[in-house]
Coordinates of C-alpha atoms and ligand atoms in Angstrom, one line a residue:
M1 CA -34.3 36.2 38.9
A2 CA -31.8 36.6 41.7
I3 CA -27.8 37.1 42.5
V4 CA -25.4 34.9 43.5
I5 CA -22.3 35.8 45.2
V6 CA -19.1 33.2 45.0
R7 CA -16.2 34.1 46.6
Q8 CA -13.7 32.5 49.1
D9 CA -12.4 36.2 50.9
D10 CA -14.0 38.3 53.3
K11 CA -16.1 40.4 50.5
I12 CA -19.0 38.8 50.4
L13 CA -21.2 41.2 52.4
L14 CA -19.2 44.5 50.8
W15 CA -20.1 43.1 47.2
K16 CA -23.8 42.7 48.5
K17 CA -24.2 46.1 50.0
A18 CA -22.6 47.2 46.8
L19 CA -25.0 46.0 44.9
K20 CA -28.2 46.7 46.8
Q21 CA -27.6 50.6 47.1
I22 CA -28.3 50.8 43.7
N23 CA -31.1 48.3 43.4
P24 CA -32.4 47.3 47.1
E25 CA -34.9 45.5 45.6
L26 CA -32.6 43.0 43.6
Q27 CA -32.1 39.7 45.2
V28 CA -28.6 39.0 45.9
Y29 CA -27.5 36.4 48.2
S30 CA -24.1 34.7 49.3
F31 CA -23.9 31.2 48.0
L32 CA -22.9 30.5 51.7
E33 CA -26.6 31.3 53.1
D34 CA -29.5 29.5 51.9
H35 CA -31.1 31.0 48.9
P36 CA -33.5 29.6 46.3
I37 CA -31.1 27.8 43.8
N38 CA -33.3 28.0 40.9
E39 CA -33.9 31.3 41.0
I40 CA -30.5 32.4 40.6
E41 CA -30.0 33.4 37.0
V42 CA -26.2 35.8 38.1
A43 CA -23.6 33.8 39.7
L44 CA -20.8 36.9 40.4
V45 CA -18.1 35.4 41.1
W46 CA -14.0 35.5 42.3
K47 CA -11.9 32.4 42.8
H48 CA -15.1 30.1 43.4
P49 CA -14.7 26.6 44.7
A50 CA -14.2 24.4 41.6
G51 CA -17.6 22.7 40.7
I52 CA -20.1 25.2 42.2
L53 CA -21.5 26.5 39.8
S54 CA -23.0 23.2 37.9
K55 CA -25.6 23.4 40.7
Y56 CA -27.2 26.3 38.8
H57 CA -29.4 25.0 36.2
N58 CA -31.2 28.6 35.7
L59 CA -28.1 30.6 35.7
K60 CA -27.9 32.6 32.7
Y61 CA -24.4 33.8 32.1
I62 CA -21.2 34.1 34.8
A63 CA -20.1 38.0 36.0
S64 CA -15.9 37.6 37.3
S65 CA -15.7 40.6 39.7
G66 CA -12.2 41.4 38.4
A67 CA -10.4 41.9 35.4
G68 CA -9.4 38.0 34.8
V69 CA -11.1 35.7 33.8
D70 CA -8.8 32.6 34.0
F71 CA -10.4 30.9 37.2
I72 CA -13.5 30.4 35.3
F73 CA -11.8 28.5 32.5
E74 CA -9.7 26.8 34.8
D75 CA -12.7 25.3 36.1
A76 CA -14.2 22.2 34.0
S77 CA -17.4 21.5 35.3
V78 CA -18.7 25.3 34.2
P79 CA -20.9 24.8 31.7
K80 CA -19.3 25.7 28.1
H81 CA -22.9 27.4 27.1
L82 CA -23.0 30.2 29.5
P83 CA -21.9 33.5 28.8
I84 CA -18.6 34.9 30.5
T85 CA -18.2 39.2 31.5
R86 CA -15.4 40.7 33.5
V87 CA -15.1 43.7 34.7
V88 CA -13.4 46.5 33.0
D89 CA -13.1 49.6 35.2
K90 CA -11.4 53.0 35.1
M91 CA -10.4 52.9 38.6
L92 CA -9.1 49.1 38.4
A93 CA -6.9 50.5 35.7
N94 CA -5.9 53.7 37.3
D95 CA -4.8 51.7 40.1
M96 CA -2.9 49.3 37.9
S97 CA -1.3 52.0 36.7
E98 CA -0.1 53.3 39.5
Y99 CA 1.3 50.3 40.8
I100 CA 3.2 49.7 38.2
I101 CA 4.7 53.2 37.6
A102 CA 5.4 52.8 41.7
V103 CA 7.4 49.8 40.6
I104 CA 9.1 51.8 37.9
F105 CA 10.4 54.7 39.8
N106 CA 11.4 52.0 42.8
F107 CA 13.2 50.2 40.1
L108 CA 14.9 54.0 38.5
K109 CA 16.5 54.9 42.2
N110 CA 17.5 51.6 43.7
L111 CA 15.0 52.1 46.2
N112 CA 14.7 48.5 47.4
S113 CA 18.7 48.4 47.3
Y114 CA 18.5 50.8 49.7
K115 CA 16.0 49.4 52.3
L116 CA 18.1 46.2 51.9
M117 CA 21.2 48.0 52.4
Q118 CA 19.6 50.5 55.8
T119 CA 19.2 47.0 57.1
K120 CA 22.9 46.2 56.9
A121 CA 24.4 49.5 57.8
I122 CA 25.7 50.4 54.6
W123 CA 25.9 53.4 53.1
S124 CA 27.0 53.7 49.5
S125 CA 25.5 55.2 46.6
K126 CA 25.3 53.5 43.7
P127 CA 24.4 54.5 40.0
Y128 CA 20.2 55.8 38.8
Y129 CA 18.6 55.9 35.5
R130 CA 16.4 58.9 34.3
I131 CA 13.2 58.7 33.0
C132 CA 15.2 59.6 29.6
D133 CA 17.7 56.8 30.3
L134 CA 14.5 53.8 29.9
K135 CA 13.0 52.0 27.4
V136 CA 9.5 50.3 28.6
G137 CA 7.7 47.8 27.5
I138 CA 4.1 46.7 28.2
L139 CA 3.4 43.4 27.2
G140 CA -0.7 43.2 27.0
L141 CA -2.3 46.4 25.5
G142 CA -5.6 45.9 27.0
A143 CA -8.0 47.4 29.1
L144 CA -5.5 47.4 32.0
G145 CA -2.0 48.1 29.7
S146 CA -3.9 50.6 27.4
V147 CA -4.2 53.0 30.5
L148 CA -0.5 52.3 31.7
A149 CA 0.9 53.1 28.4
K150 CA -0.8 56.7 28.1
D151 CA 0.7 57.4 31.6
L152 CA 3.8 56.1 30.9
V153 CA 3.8 58.3 27.7
K154 CA 2.6 61.6 30.0
F155 CA 6.1 60.4 32.0
G156 CA 8.2 60.8 29.4
F157 CA 9.0 57.2 29.7
N158 CA 9.7 55.7 25.7
T159 CA 7.5 53.4 25.8
R160 CA 6.3 50.5 23.5
G161 CA 3.6 48.2 23.5
W162 CA 3.0 44.4 22.4
S163 CA -0.4 42.6 21.8
A164 CA -2.1 40.0 19.5
S165 CA -3.3 42.7 17.2
Q166 CA -2.0 46.2 16.4
K167 CA -3.0 49.1 18.8
N168 CA -3.0 52.5 17.9
I169 CA -2.5 54.8 20.9
D170 CA -0.7 58.1 20.8
G171 CA 3.1 58.0 21.0
I172 CA 3.5 54.4 22.1
R173 CA 5.1 52.0 19.4
S174 CA 2.5 49.3 19.0
Y175 CA 4.1 45.4 18.1
A176 CA 1.9 42.8 17.9
G177 CA 2.0 38.7 17.4
K178 CA 4.3 36.4 17.6
E179 CA 6.4 37.7 14.2
Q180 CA 6.5 41.0 16.3
L181 CA 7.8 40.0 19.4
S182 CA 11.9 39.6 19.3
D183 CA 12.4 43.2 17.8
F184 CA 9.7 44.0 20.7
L185 CA 11.8 42.4 23.6
A186 CA 15.2 43.3 21.9
E187 CA 15.3 47.2 23.2
T188 CA 12.8 46.4 26.7
Q189 CA 14.8 47.1 29.6
V190 CA 11.5 47.2 32.5
L191 CA 9.1 44.7 31.0
I192 CA 6.1 44.7 32.2
C193 CA 3.7 41.7 31.9
L194 CA -0.7 42.7 31.7
L195 CA -1.7 40.2 29.7
P196 CA -4.7 38.1 30.3
L197 CA -3.6 33.9 30.8
T198 CA -4.6 31.9 28.3
N199 CA -3.2 29.1 26.6
K200 CA -1.2 30.6 24.4
T201 CA -0.1 33.1 27.3
K202 CA 0.9 30.6 29.9
N203 CA 4.7 30.4 30.7
I204 CA 5.3 33.5 28.4
L205 CA 8.1 34.1 31.0
N206 CA 10.5 32.8 30.4
K207 CA 14.4 31.9 29.5
Q208 CA 13.6 32.1 25.6
L209 CA 11.9 35.4 26.3
F210 CA 14.5 36.5 28.7
K211 CA 17.2 36.2 26.7
Q212 CA 16.6 38.2 24.2
L213 CA 16.0 41.5 26.7
P214 CA 19.1 43.6 26.9
K215 CA 21.4 42.3 29.5
G216 CA 20.2 44.2 33.0
A217 CA 16.1 44.6 32.5
H218 CA 13.6 44.3 35.1
I219 CA 11.0 42.6 35.2
I220 CA 7.5 43.1 36.2
N221 CA 4.6 41.1 36.3
A222 CA 0.8 42.0 38.1
A223 CA -1.3 39.7 35.4
R224 CA -1.0 35.9 37.3
G225 CA 1.6 33.7 38.4
G226 CA 1.0 31.6 35.4
H227 CA 2.8 33.5 33.0
L228 CA 6.0 32.8 34.8
V229 CA 8.2 30.1 34.5
D230 CA 10.1 30.8 38.7
A231 CA 13.1 29.0 38.5
E232 CA 14.0 30.0 35.0
L233 CA 13.3 34.3 35.6
I234 CA 15.5 32.6 39.0
E235 CA 18.3 31.3 36.5
M236 CA 18.4 34.3 34.2
I237 CA 18.3 37.0 37.5
D238 CA 21.4 34.4 39.7
N239 CA 23.7 34.6 36.2
G240 CA 23.4 38.4 35.5
H241 CA 21.3 38.9 32.5
L242 CA 18.4 40.2 34.5
S243 CA 18.9 43.0 37.1
G244 CA 15.8 41.5 38.8
A245 CA 12.4 41.2 39.1
S246 CA 9.2 43.1 41.3
L247 CA 6.6 40.2 41.5
D248 CA 2.2 40.8 42.4
V249 CA 1.1 37.4 41.3
F250 CA 1.6 33.8 41.9
H251 CA 0.8 30.5 40.6
K252 CA 0.1 29.4 44.5
E253 CA -1.4 32.6 46.1
P254 CA -0.6 32.9 49.3
L255 CA 3.2 32.7 48.0
E256 CA 4.1 29.4 49.9
P257 CA 6.6 29.9 52.6
G258 CA 9.4 27.5 51.6
H259 CA 9.3 29.4 47.7
L260 CA 12.9 31.1 46.9
F261 CA 11.2 34.0 45.4
W262 CA 10.7 35.4 49.3
A263 CA 14.6 35.5 50.6
H264 CA 16.2 36.4 46.8
E265 CA 17.3 40.0 47.2
K266 CA 16.9 40.9 43.6
I267 CA 13.3 39.8 43.5
N268 CA 10.0 42.3 45.2
I269 CA 7.4 40.6 46.2
T270 CA 3.5 42.1 47.0
P271 CA 0.9 40.5 47.8
H272 CA -1.6 40.1 45.1
C273 CA -2.5 44.3 46.0
A274 CA -1.8 45.7 42.4
S275 CA -5.1 46.5 41.3
V276 CA -7.9 45.4 43.6
S277 CA -11.8 45.5 41.8
D278 CA -13.5 48.6 44.2
T279 CA -16.8 47.3 45.2
D280 CA -19.1 51.0 44.8
S281 CA -16.9 51.6 41.0
V282 CA -17.6 48.2 39.6
A283 CA -21.3 47.7 41.0
P284 CA -22.8 50.0 38.5
Q285 CA -21.8 48.1 35.6
I286 CA -23.3 44.2 36.9
I287 CA -26.1 45.6 37.6
E288 CA -26.2 46.9 34.4
N289 CA -25.7 43.7 33.0
Y290 CA -28.1 42.5 34.9
Y291 CA -31.0 44.6 33.6
R292 CA -29.4 44.2 29.8
M293 CA -29.8 40.1 30.4
K294 CA -33.5 40.5 31.8
K295 CA -34.1 42.5 28.4
G296 CA -32.4 40.6 26.0
L297 CA -29.8 42.9 25.3
P298 CA -26.0 42.2 24.4
L299 CA -23.6 42.3 27.7
L300 CA -21.4 44.6 28.2
Y301 CA -17.6 43.1 28.6
L302 CA -18.1 39.7 27.3
V303 CA -15.3 37.4 27.0
S304 CA -14.6 35.8 24.2
K305 CA -14.6 31.8 24.8
K306 CA -12.0 31.7 21.7
E307 CA -9.7 33.8 23.1
G308 CA -10.2 33.4 26.8
Y309 CA -10.4 36.9 27.1
Ligands
GLV401 C1 -7.4 41.0 39.4 O1 -6.2 40.4 39.8 C2 -7.9 40.5 38.6 O2 -8.1 40.2 37.7 O3 -8.8 42.0 38.6

């Protein structure tokens, strides 16, 4: 009757503290300390070492400590019958929305170009966009995308969204499925990717898709590096079709030292920091699910194995 935390960064103690603060009786272990393998019923994971979860024979489910679960599906050794849950959290969604809005305003007012010009002591002003000039499109209107969509509408952005199924969000034009992707892209000047990474969405940000955006479009990817075909992004920026990109996620993280993105003047990089689970905000839902499992109740935020999110 215990929880094991499995992750390779320095946040294990933080998660342990947040969970124990809610229930000091709870048995919570780091996977790095001595722990009773056969008593572990829940694995709270983030980018765990592949293969490690199969040693917990009495596991009842796997809880991702973030919104994404792609790293769990990527580990072929994870027992297929185990339910997987993900995080759905107001703070996580708000953080993402604030990040994307900051990036859009940065683009709108050319702030990165000015920073670059400052390093060369260049004094020269550029034409800028206004909110009313821009059509913004969000790929993915799930727990994160829908909050962003509502915030963008509050700011007055002309906002559209594309998702697997039609969504009903005030002020948003909703497009759904493959058939409506081209129409969605045709007028999108700032394209934001907040899709889950699945077999269907892998490499979705490719040359074919970029070509359908209006000339000068800007790409924002804060979902997963696996959505993007890196070389095709660079090609479409260098040939002038895209004006640039702002990327928070990469195929390999940290981004490799020699990667072409680092030195590209039209690509802005942040180190996967757009939105990170706050342990105090998320711990209550982890505990709630633990109690639900104990009582045989349905788990919250269960992932569909078929859809992959
Ligand atoms: C962050 O990338 C998350 O999936 O929560």
